[in-house]
Amino acid sequence: MRQQPSHASTSKGVLWSRILRRRRLLPMDVVRQWIEIPVEDGTTMAAYCARPAGDFSPVGVIVAHELFGVNPGIRSVVDEIAAAGHLVVAPEFYHRDAETGRYLSRDDAGRDEGFALLHRMSRVGAIADVRAAAAVLLERYEVRETAMVGFSAGGHLAYLAAATLPISRTAVLYGGWLPTTDIPLSRPEPTLELTPGIRGELLFLVGERDFLIDSGQRDKISAALRAAGARHEIVAYPEVQHAFFWPDTPAFDQDARDDAMKRILVLLSR
């Protein structure tokens, strides 16, 4: 059963939503920096961080990169969400196996290296990384809620985090392999089987022509979310492919990209 928010929390949410709408009329000045995040296993994870120059929303955001790391595209998303009023971090989830600051080219060589790195990411380590990033948002920057936005492999990680950690709002953009055990993030049991653990709201955005997430997988994801009673919305864009969000890909779709970002900002601000 969906819980009703208290009158106080609803009033604050409406107030902040109005503030953000007004602020978006004039882009906010954004402060950008790289930060270091200590992880419970003793490693240190670098993260790209952006925030408004002034006050920011009580909802902090973690952006989970796709196969290619924290590249300029991911950093531009961080900047865009920060300009809407949020403190945002994009951690380098490959930090145990790749040098700080490295991102991969969007070509065959980059994909090969990215898959090699992805297959070295464990579920335990990835959850620890998200937990550490959330702790920085909550303790260092004193936000009240943690949200997550993830792309492709990062979308899978965002779904996994939503099912295992106190993430209040999650946007999954074409997160693959959820019903399978094809990658270590989805082992020992498929990540989709953890859906009953989702306590926040989840937005799933995907193209109907996504080669990685066909209609059968979309149906399984939808059924799992309904069965768990999770607050969710699934948006499938007609004639749109995987990786539609990025202008430097053949799959880029401007209308789908614009709609997706609008939905993400609404999710974060309401």
PDB file of C-alpha atoms in Angstrom:
ATOM      1  CA  MET A   1       0.000   0.000   0.000  1.00  0.00           C
ATOM      2  CA  ARG A   2       1.313   3.414  -0.872  1.00  0.00           C
ATOM      3  CA  GLN A   3       1.956   5.514   2.236  1.00  0.00           C
ATOM      4  CA  GLN A   4       0.547   9.014   2.309  1.00  0.00           C
ATOM      5  CA  PRO A   5       3.087  11.748   3.094  1.00  0.00           C
ATOM      6  CA  SER A   6       2.532  13.917   6.110  1.00  0.00           C
ATOM      7  CA  HIS A   7       1.061  17.386   5.664  1.00  0.00           C
ATOM      8  CA  ALA A   8       4.370  18.935   6.749  1.00  0.00           C
ATOM      9  CA  SER A   9       6.468  16.986   4.257  1.00  0.00           C
ATOM     10  CA  THR A  10       3.964  17.682   1.494  1.00  0.00           C
ATOM     11  CA  SER A  11       4.038  21.420   2.207  1.00  0.00           C
ATOM     12  CA  LYS A  12       7.837  21.479   2.153  1.00  0.00           C
ATOM     13  CA  GLY A  13       7.896  19.500  -1.083  1.00  0.00           C
ATOM     14  CA  VAL A  14       5.449  21.851  -2.754  1.00  0.00           C
ATOM     15  CA  LEU A  15       7.400  24.887  -1.542  1.00  0.00           C
ATOM     16  CA  TRP A  16      10.713  23.565  -2.832  1.00  0.00           C
ATOM     17  CA  SER A  17       9.127  22.544  -6.127  1.00  0.00           C
ATOM     18  CA  ARG A  18       7.893  26.121  -6.591  1.00  0.00           C
ATOM     19  CA  ILE A  19      11.318  27.499  -5.724  1.00  0.00           C
ATOM     20  CA  LEU A  20      12.969  25.211  -8.278  1.00  0.00           C
ATOM     21  CA  ARG A  21      10.483  26.137 -10.981  1.00  0.00           C
ATOM     22  CA  ARG A  22      11.217  29.798 -10.437  1.00  0.00           C
ATOM     23  CA  ARG A  23      14.965  29.202 -10.385  1.00  0.00           C
ATOM     24  CA  ARG A  24      14.943  27.269 -13.653  1.00  0.00           C
ATOM     25  CA  LEU A  25      13.778  30.378 -15.439  1.00  0.00           C
ATOM     26  CA  LEU A  26      17.313  31.673 -14.858  1.00  0.00           C
ATOM     27  CA  PRO A  27      20.071  29.010 -14.801  1.00  0.00           C
ATOM     28  CA  MET A  28      21.749  28.806 -11.421  1.00  0.00           C
ATOM     29  CA  ASP A  29      25.475  29.310 -10.967  1.00  0.00           C
ATOM     30  CA  VAL A  30      27.073  25.912 -10.418  1.00  0.00           C
ATOM     31  CA  VAL A  31      30.137  25.115  -8.317  1.00  0.00           C
ATOM     32  CA  ARG A  32      32.114  22.144  -9.676  1.00  0.00           C
ATOM     33  CA  GLN A  33      34.837  20.109  -7.979  1.00  0.00           C
ATOM     34  CA  TRP A  34      36.257  16.627  -7.558  1.00  0.00           C
ATOM     35  CA  ILE A  35      35.912  15.067  -4.121  1.00  0.00           C
ATOM     36  CA  GLU A  36      37.219  11.903  -2.470  1.00  0.00           C
ATOM     37  CA  ILE A  37      34.836   9.448  -0.816  1.00  0.00           C
ATOM     38  CA  PRO A  38      36.106   6.872   1.685  1.00  0.00           C
ATOM     39  CA  VAL A  39      34.550   3.412   1.276  1.00  0.00           C
ATOM     40  CA  GLU A  40      34.131   0.874   4.064  1.00  0.00           C
ATOM     41  CA  ASP A  41      36.571  -1.591   2.447  1.00  0.00           C
ATOM     42  CA  GLY A  42      39.412   0.904   2.862  1.00  0.00           C
ATOM     43  CA  THR A  43      39.419   2.156  -0.725  1.00  0.00           C
ATOM     44  CA  THR A  44      38.912   5.761  -1.763  1.00  0.00           C
ATOM     45  CA  MET A  45      36.551   6.674  -4.590  1.00  0.00           C
ATOM     46  CA  ALA A  46      36.825   9.906  -6.570  1.00  0.00           C
ATOM     47  CA  ALA A  47      33.592  11.636  -7.569  1.00  0.00           C
ATOM     48  CA  TYR A  48      32.687  14.584  -9.734  1.00  0.00           C
ATOM     49  CA  CYS A  49      30.543  16.948  -7.676  1.00  0.00           C
ATOM     50  CA  ALA A  50      28.423  19.936  -8.681  1.00  0.00           C
ATOM     51  CA  ARG A  51      26.049  22.092  -6.659  1.00  0.00           C
ATOM     52  CA  PRO A  52      24.343  25.459  -6.837  1.00  0.00           C
ATOM     53  CA  ALA A  53      26.447  28.367  -5.634  1.00  0.00           C
ATOM     54  CA  GLY A  54      23.791  29.133  -3.030  1.00  0.00           C
ATOM     55  CA  ASP A  55      21.235  26.995  -1.227  1.00  0.00           C
ATOM     56  CA  PHE A  56      20.356  23.606  -2.652  1.00  0.00           C
ATOM     57  CA  SER A  57      17.500  21.131  -2.443  1.00  0.00           C
ATOM     58  CA  PRO A  58      17.250  18.731   0.506  1.00  0.00           C
ATOM     59  CA  VAL A  59      17.347  15.935  -2.091  1.00  0.00           C
ATOM     60  CA  GLY A  60      20.946  15.033  -2.972  1.00  0.00           C
ATOM     61  CA  VAL A  61      21.603  13.012  -6.116  1.00  0.00           C
ATOM     62  CA  ILE A  62      24.026  10.232  -7.047  1.00  0.00           C
ATOM     63  CA  VAL A  63      24.559   9.766 -10.804  1.00  0.00           C
ATOM     64  CA  ALA A  64      25.730   6.284 -11.808  1.00  0.00           C
ATOM     65  CA  HIS A  65      27.777   6.194 -15.001  1.00  0.00           C
ATOM     66  CA  GLU A  66      27.292   3.787 -17.865  1.00  0.00           C
ATOM     67  CA  LEU A  67      29.962   1.501 -19.291  1.00  0.00           C
ATOM     68  CA  PHE A  68      32.341   4.347 -20.185  1.00  0.00           C
ATOM     69  CA  GLY A  69      32.890   5.913 -16.761  1.00  0.00           C
ATOM     70  CA  VAL A  70      32.531   9.512 -15.602  1.00  0.00           C
ATOM     71  CA  ASN A  71      32.954  10.990 -19.067  1.00  0.00           C
ATOM     72  CA  PRO A  72      32.000  14.508 -20.264  1.00  0.00           C
ATOM     73  CA  GLY A  73      28.436  13.333 -20.946  1.00  0.00           C
ATOM     74  CA  ILE A  74      27.948  12.142 -17.373  1.00  0.00           C
ATOM     75  CA  ARG A  75      29.508  15.320 -16.019  1.00  0.00           C
ATOM     76  CA  SER A  76      27.123  17.396 -18.157  1.00  0.00           C
ATOM     77  CA  VAL A  77      24.175  15.573 -16.586  1.00  0.00           C
ATOM     78  CA  VAL A  78      25.585  16.291 -13.129  1.00  0.00           C
ATOM     79  CA  ASP A  79      25.865  19.977 -14.061  1.00  0.00           C
ATOM     80  CA  GLU A  80      22.333  20.054 -15.479  1.00  0.00           C
ATOM     81  CA  ILE A  81      20.762  18.548 -12.364  1.00  0.00           C
ATOM     82  CA  ALA A  82      22.858  20.840 -10.157  1.00  0.00           C
ATOM     83  CA  ALA A  83      21.652  23.854 -12.150  1.00  0.00           C
ATOM     84  CA  ALA A  84      18.113  22.782 -11.238  1.00  0.00           C
ATOM     85  CA  GLY A  85      18.965  23.163  -7.549  1.00  0.00           C
ATOM     86  CA  HIS A  86      20.511  19.893  -6.346  1.00  0.00           C
ATOM     87  CA  LEU A  87      23.809  18.762  -4.908  1.00  0.00           C
ATOM     88  CA  VAL A  88      24.985  15.998  -7.269  1.00  0.00           C
ATOM     89  CA  VAL A  89      27.875  13.523  -7.251  1.00  0.00           C
ATOM     90  CA  ALA A  90      29.009  11.085  -9.948  1.00  0.00           C
ATOM     91  CA  PRO A  91      31.324   8.509  -8.316  1.00  0.00           C
ATOM     92  CA  GLU A  92      33.928   6.558 -10.261  1.00  0.00           C
ATOM     93  CA  PHE A  93      32.530   3.084  -9.618  1.00  0.00           C
ATOM     94  CA  TYR A  94      35.511   1.489 -11.401  1.00  0.00           C
ATOM     95  CA  HIS A  95      37.843   2.968  -8.768  1.00  0.00           C
ATOM     96  CA  ARG A  96      39.177  -0.395  -7.595  1.00  0.00           C
ATOM     97  CA  ASP A  97      40.432  -1.308 -11.054  1.00  0.00           C
ATOM     98  CA  ALA A  98      40.993   1.933 -13.007  1.00  0.00           C
ATOM     99  CA  GLU A  99      43.094   4.985 -12.273  1.00  0.00           C
ATOM    100  CA  THR A 100      41.378   8.118 -11.006  1.00  0.00           C
ATOM    101  CA  GLY A 101      39.980  10.352 -13.724  1.00  0.00           C
ATOM    102  CA  ARG A 102      39.985   7.715 -16.461  1.00  0.00           C
ATOM    103  CA  TYR A 103      37.011   7.392 -18.754  1.00  0.00           C
ATOM    104  CA  LEU A 104      36.638   5.343 -21.921  1.00  0.00           C
ATOM    105  CA  SER A 105      36.046   6.201 -25.553  1.00  0.00           C
ATOM    106  CA  ARG A 106      32.660   5.313 -27.003  1.00  0.00           C
ATOM    107  CA  ASP A 107      34.046   2.846 -29.547  1.00  0.00           C
ATOM    108  CA  ASP A 108      34.817  -0.875 -29.757  1.00  0.00           C
ATOM    109  CA  ALA A 109      38.003  -0.561 -27.698  1.00  0.00           C
ATOM    110  CA  GLY A 110      36.192   1.454 -25.025  1.00  0.00           C
ATOM    111  CA  ARG A 111      33.336  -1.052 -24.902  1.00  0.00           C
ATOM    112  CA  ASP A 112      35.749  -3.964 -24.541  1.00  0.00           C
ATOM    113  CA  GLU A 113      37.562  -2.258 -21.670  1.00  0.00           C
ATOM    114  CA  GLY A 114      34.298  -1.129 -20.125  1.00  0.00           C
ATOM    115  CA  PHE A 115      32.868  -4.652 -20.119  1.00  0.00           C
ATOM    116  CA  ALA A 116      36.095  -5.945 -18.588  1.00  0.00           C
ATOM    117  CA  LEU A 117      35.776  -3.382 -15.788  1.00  0.00           C
ATOM    118  CA  LEU A 118      32.043  -4.013 -15.370  1.00  0.00           C
ATOM    119  CA  HIS A 119      32.666  -7.732 -14.948  1.00  0.00           C
ATOM    120  CA  ARG A 120      35.118  -6.972 -12.132  1.00  0.00           C
ATOM    121  CA  MET A 121      32.520  -5.002 -10.163  1.00  0.00           C
ATOM    122  CA  SER A 122      30.984  -7.079  -7.388  1.00  0.00           C
ATOM    123  CA  ARG A 123      27.515  -6.536  -5.987  1.00  0.00           C
ATOM    124  CA  VAL A 124      28.916  -6.131  -2.471  1.00  0.00           C
ATOM    125  CA  GLY A 125      31.495  -3.568  -3.578  1.00  0.00           C
ATOM    126  CA  ALA A 126      29.036  -1.562  -5.682  1.00  0.00           C
ATOM    127  CA  ILE A 127      26.498  -1.353  -2.857  1.00  0.00           C
ATOM    128  CA  ALA A 128      29.279  -0.254  -0.499  1.00  0.00           C
ATOM    129  CA  ASP A 129      30.227   2.476  -2.983  1.00  0.00           C
ATOM    130  CA  VAL A 130      26.670   3.822  -3.182  1.00  0.00           C
ATOM    131  CA  ARG A 131      26.343   3.647   0.593  1.00  0.00           C
ATOM    132  CA  ALA A 132      29.552   5.665   0.953  1.00  0.00           C
ATOM    133  CA  ALA A 133      28.398   8.278  -1.559  1.00  0.00           C
ATOM    134  CA  ALA A 134      25.050   8.582   0.214  1.00  0.00           C
ATOM    135  CA  ALA A 135      26.830   9.032   3.547  1.00  0.00           C
ATOM    136  CA  VAL A 136      28.817  11.941   2.104  1.00  0.00           C
ATOM    137  CA  LEU A 137      25.623  13.577   0.871  1.00  0.00           C
ATOM    138  CA  LEU A 138      23.879  13.131   4.199  1.00  0.00           C
ATOM    139  CA  GLU A 139      26.739  13.851   6.585  1.00  0.00           C
ATOM    140  CA  ARG A 140      29.096  16.237   4.788  1.00  0.00           C
ATOM    141  CA  TYR A 141      26.489  18.214   2.871  1.00  0.00           C
ATOM    142  CA  GLU A 142      23.516  17.608   5.201  1.00  0.00           C
ATOM    143  CA  VAL A 143      20.909  16.767   2.582  1.00  0.00           C
ATOM    144  CA  ARG A 144      17.847  14.964   3.931  1.00  0.00           C
ATOM    145  CA  GLU A 145      17.216  12.446   1.154  1.00  0.00           C
ATOM    146  CA  THR A 146      19.331  10.534  -1.332  1.00  0.00           C
ATOM    147  CA  ALA A 147      18.164  10.042  -4.906  1.00  0.00           C
ATOM    148  CA  MET A 148      19.867   8.202  -7.735  1.00  0.00           C
ATOM    149  CA  VAL A 149      19.987   8.498 -11.525  1.00  0.00           C
ATOM    150  CA  GLY A 150      21.682   5.759 -13.533  1.00  0.00           C
ATOM    151  CA  PHE A 151      22.394   5.021 -17.198  1.00  0.00           C
ATOM    152  CA  SER A 152      22.572   1.502 -18.698  1.00  0.00           C
ATOM    153  CA  ALA A 153      24.958  -0.438 -16.409  1.00  0.00           C
ATOM    154  CA  GLY A 154      24.596   2.497 -14.011  1.00  0.00           C
ATOM    155  CA  GLY A 155      20.840   2.119 -14.354  1.00  0.00           C
ATOM    156  CA  HIS A 156      21.206  -1.457 -13.187  1.00  0.00           C
ATOM    157  CA  LEU A 157      23.253  -0.222 -10.228  1.00  0.00           C
ATOM    158  CA  ALA A 158      20.617   2.430  -9.450  1.00  0.00           C
ATOM    159  CA  TYR A 159      17.886  -0.244  -9.399  1.00  0.00           C
ATOM    160  CA  LEU A 160      20.063  -2.440  -7.178  1.00  0.00           C
ATOM    161  CA  ALA A 161      20.677   0.453  -4.785  1.00  0.00           C
ATOM    162  CA  ALA A 162      16.975   1.305  -4.664  1.00  0.00           C
ATOM    163  CA  ALA A 163      16.248  -2.297  -3.650  1.00  0.00           C
ATOM    164  CA  THR A 164      18.936  -2.520  -0.956  1.00  0.00           C
ATOM    165  CA  LEU A 165      19.535   0.993   0.431  1.00  0.00           C
ATOM    166  CA  PRO A 166      17.358   3.910   1.640  1.00  0.00           C
ATOM    167  CA  ILE A 167      17.162   5.672  -1.725  1.00  0.00           C
ATOM    168  CA  SER A 168      14.057   7.860  -1.846  1.00  0.00           C
ATOM    169  CA  ARG A 169      13.822   8.500  -5.617  1.00  0.00           C
ATOM    170  CA  THR A 170      15.442   6.550  -8.433  1.00  0.00           C
ATOM    171  CA  ALA A 171      15.570   7.172 -12.173  1.00  0.00           C
ATOM    172  CA  VAL A 172      16.728   4.152 -14.182  1.00  0.00           C
ATOM    173  CA  LEU A 173      17.567   4.906 -17.798  1.00  0.00           C
ATOM    174  CA  TYR A 174      17.610   1.709 -19.846  1.00  0.00           C
ATOM    175  CA  GLY A 175      19.160  -0.369 -17.058  1.00  0.00           C
ATOM    176  CA  GLY A 176      20.054  -3.744 -18.525  1.00  0.00           C
ATOM    177  CA  TRP A 177      20.481  -7.315 -17.271  1.00  0.00           C
ATOM    178  CA  LEU A 178      17.963  -6.917 -14.414  1.00  0.00           C
ATOM    179  CA  PRO A 179      16.171 -10.282 -14.943  1.00  0.00           C
ATOM    180  CA  THR A 180      19.420 -12.185 -15.642  1.00  0.00           C
ATOM    181  CA  THR A 181      22.684 -13.119 -13.953  1.00  0.00           C
ATOM    182  CA  ASP A 182      24.837 -11.994 -16.891  1.00  0.00           C
ATOM    183  CA  ILE A 183      26.892  -9.487 -14.878  1.00  0.00           C
ATOM    184  CA  PRO A 184      28.284  -9.707 -11.326  1.00  0.00           C
ATOM    185  CA  LEU A 185      25.982  -6.889 -10.134  1.00  0.00           C
ATOM    186  CA  SER A 186      23.102  -9.305 -10.744  1.00  0.00           C
ATOM    187  CA  ARG A 187      24.473 -12.259  -8.793  1.00  0.00           C
ATOM    188  CA  PRO A 188      23.868 -14.513  -6.985  1.00  0.00           C
ATOM    189  CA  GLU A 189      20.172 -13.917  -7.741  1.00  0.00           C
ATOM    190  CA  PRO A 190      18.950 -11.590 -10.499  1.00  0.00           C
ATOM    191  CA  THR A 191      18.655  -8.026  -9.270  1.00  0.00           C
ATOM    192  CA  LEU A 192      15.002  -7.998 -10.336  1.00  0.00           C
ATOM    193  CA  GLU A 193      14.282 -10.531  -7.576  1.00  0.00           C
ATOM    194  CA  LEU A 194      15.295  -7.869  -5.020  1.00  0.00           C
ATOM    195  CA  THR A 195      12.462  -5.567  -6.151  1.00  0.00           C
ATOM    196  CA  PRO A 196      10.415  -6.099  -2.932  1.00  0.00           C
ATOM    197  CA  GLY A 197      13.157  -4.141  -1.123  1.00  0.00           C
ATOM    198  CA  ILE A 198      12.329  -0.906  -2.996  1.00  0.00           C
ATOM    199  CA  ARG A 199      10.875   1.627  -0.554  1.00  0.00           C
ATOM    200  CA  GLY A 200      11.192   4.820  -2.587  1.00  0.00           C
ATOM    201  CA  GLU A 201       9.765   5.888  -5.927  1.00  0.00           C
ATOM    202  CA  LEU A 202      11.229   4.509  -9.155  1.00  0.00           C
ATOM    203  CA  LEU A 203      11.097   5.861 -12.709  1.00  0.00           C
ATOM    204  CA  PHE A 204      12.174   3.497 -15.510  1.00  0.00           C
ATOM    205  CA  LEU A 205      12.886   5.083 -18.911  1.00  0.00           C
ATOM    206  CA  VAL A 206      13.586   2.925 -21.961  1.00  0.00           C
ATOM    207  CA  GLY A 207      13.230   2.890 -25.737  1.00  0.00           C
ATOM    208  CA  GLU A 208      10.858   0.389 -27.309  1.00  0.00           C
ATOM    209  CA  ARG A 209      13.623  -0.608 -29.746  1.00  0.00           C
ATOM    210  CA  ASP A 210      16.261  -1.136 -27.064  1.00  0.00           C
ATOM    211  CA  PHE A 211      18.301  -4.178 -28.117  1.00  0.00           C
ATOM    212  CA  LEU A 212      19.233  -4.931 -24.494  1.00  0.00           C
ATOM    213  CA  ILE A 213      15.785  -4.593 -22.905  1.00  0.00           C
ATOM    214  CA  ASP A 214      13.151  -6.131 -25.154  1.00  0.00           C
ATOM    215  CA  SER A 215       9.408  -6.193 -24.546  1.00  0.00           C
ATOM    216  CA  GLY A 216       9.689  -9.462 -22.623  1.00  0.00           C
ATOM    217  CA  GLN A 217      12.152  -7.940 -20.176  1.00  0.00           C
ATOM    218  CA  ARG A 218      10.052  -4.799 -19.859  1.00  0.00           C
ATOM    219  CA  ASP A 219       7.058  -6.945 -18.987  1.00  0.00           C
ATOM    220  CA  LYS A 220       9.071  -8.769 -16.300  1.00  0.00           C
ATOM    221  CA  ILE A 221      10.274  -5.493 -14.783  1.00  0.00           C
ATOM    222  CA  SER A 222       6.749  -4.083 -14.778  1.00  0.00           C
ATOM    223  CA  ALA A 223       5.319  -7.239 -13.205  1.00  0.00           C
ATOM    224  CA  ALA A 224       7.985  -7.278 -10.476  1.00  0.00           C
ATOM    225  CA  LEU A 225       7.363  -3.635  -9.564  1.00  0.00           C
ATOM    226  CA  ARG A 226       3.582  -4.153  -9.465  1.00  0.00           C
ATOM    227  CA  ALA A 227       3.889  -7.309  -7.381  1.00  0.00           C
ATOM    228  CA  ALA A 228       6.132  -5.498  -4.890  1.00  0.00           C
ATOM    229  CA  GLY A 229       3.690  -2.595  -4.593  1.00  0.00           C
ATOM    230  CA  ALA A 230       6.497  -0.198  -5.483  1.00  0.00           C
ATOM    231  CA  ARG A 231       5.651   3.363  -6.462  1.00  0.00           C
ATOM    232  CA  HIS A 232       6.837   3.440 -10.033  1.00  0.00           C
ATOM    233  CA  GLU A 233       6.379   4.613 -13.584  1.00  0.00           C
ATOM    234  CA  ILE A 234       7.704   2.924 -16.721  1.00  0.00           C
ATOM    235  CA  VAL A 235       8.030   5.050 -19.847  1.00  0.00           C
ATOM    236  CA  ALA A 236       8.814   3.303 -23.150  1.00  0.00           C
ATOM    237  CA  TYR A 237       9.577   5.670 -26.035  1.00  0.00           C
ATOM    238  CA  PRO A 238       8.326   4.442 -29.449  1.00  0.00           C
ATOM    239  CA  GLU A 239      11.000   3.837 -32.110  1.00  0.00           C
ATOM    240  CA  VAL A 240      13.759   4.774 -29.630  1.00  0.00           C
ATOM    241  CA  GLN A 241      16.895   2.708 -29.077  1.00  0.00           C
ATOM    242  CA  HIS A 242      19.397   2.033 -26.303  1.00  0.00           C
ATOM    243  CA  ALA A 243      21.587   4.995 -25.258  1.00  0.00           C
ATOM    244  CA  PHE A 244      19.102   7.482 -26.710  1.00  0.00           C
ATOM    245  CA  PHE A 245      20.214  10.092 -24.162  1.00  0.00           C
ATOM    246  CA  TRP A 246      23.619  10.875 -25.657  1.00  0.00           C
ATOM    247  CA  PRO A 247      24.128  13.228 -28.636  1.00  0.00           C
ATOM    248  CA  ASP A 248      27.341  11.432 -29.658  1.00  0.00           C
ATOM    249  CA  THR A 249      25.545   8.139 -30.382  1.00  0.00           C
ATOM    250  CA  PRO A 250      23.611   7.013 -33.489  1.00  0.00           C
ATOM    251  CA  ALA A 251      20.703   6.199 -31.159  1.00  0.00           C
ATOM    252  CA  PHE A 252      20.349   9.788 -29.915  1.00  0.00           C
ATOM    253  CA  ASP A 253      16.768  11.030 -29.837  1.00  0.00           C
ATOM    254  CA  GLN A 254      16.344  14.680 -28.859  1.00  0.00           C
ATOM    255  CA  ASP A 255      12.651  14.427 -27.989  1.00  0.00           C
ATOM    256  CA  ALA A 256      13.136  11.359 -25.801  1.00  0.00           C
ATOM    257  CA  ARG A 257      16.165  12.932 -24.144  1.00  0.00           C
ATOM    258  CA  ASP A 258      14.277  16.144 -23.367  1.00  0.00           C
ATOM    259  CA  ASP A 259      11.280  14.257 -22.002  1.00  0.00           C
ATOM    260  CA  ALA A 260      13.511  12.002 -19.903  1.00  0.00           C
ATOM    261  CA  MET A 261      15.328  14.915 -18.284  1.00  0.00           C
ATOM    262  CA  LYS A 262      12.045  16.703 -17.612  1.00  0.00           C
ATOM    263  CA  ARG A 263      10.695  13.604 -15.879  1.00  0.00           C
ATOM    264  CA  ILE A 264      13.902  13.188 -13.858  1.00  0.00           C
ATOM    265  CA  LEU A 265      13.777  16.769 -12.593  1.00  0.00           C
ATOM    266  CA  VAL A 266      10.098  16.425 -11.681  1.00  0.00           C
ATOM    267  CA  LEU A 267      10.884  13.220  -9.775  1.00  0.00           C
ATOM    268  CA  LEU A 268      13.670  14.957  -7.865  1.00  0.00           C
ATOM    269  CA  SER A 269      11.781  18.145  -7.078  1.00  0.00           C
ATOM    270  CA  ARG A 270       8.319  17.016  -6.051  1.00  0.00           C
TER     271      ARG A 270
END
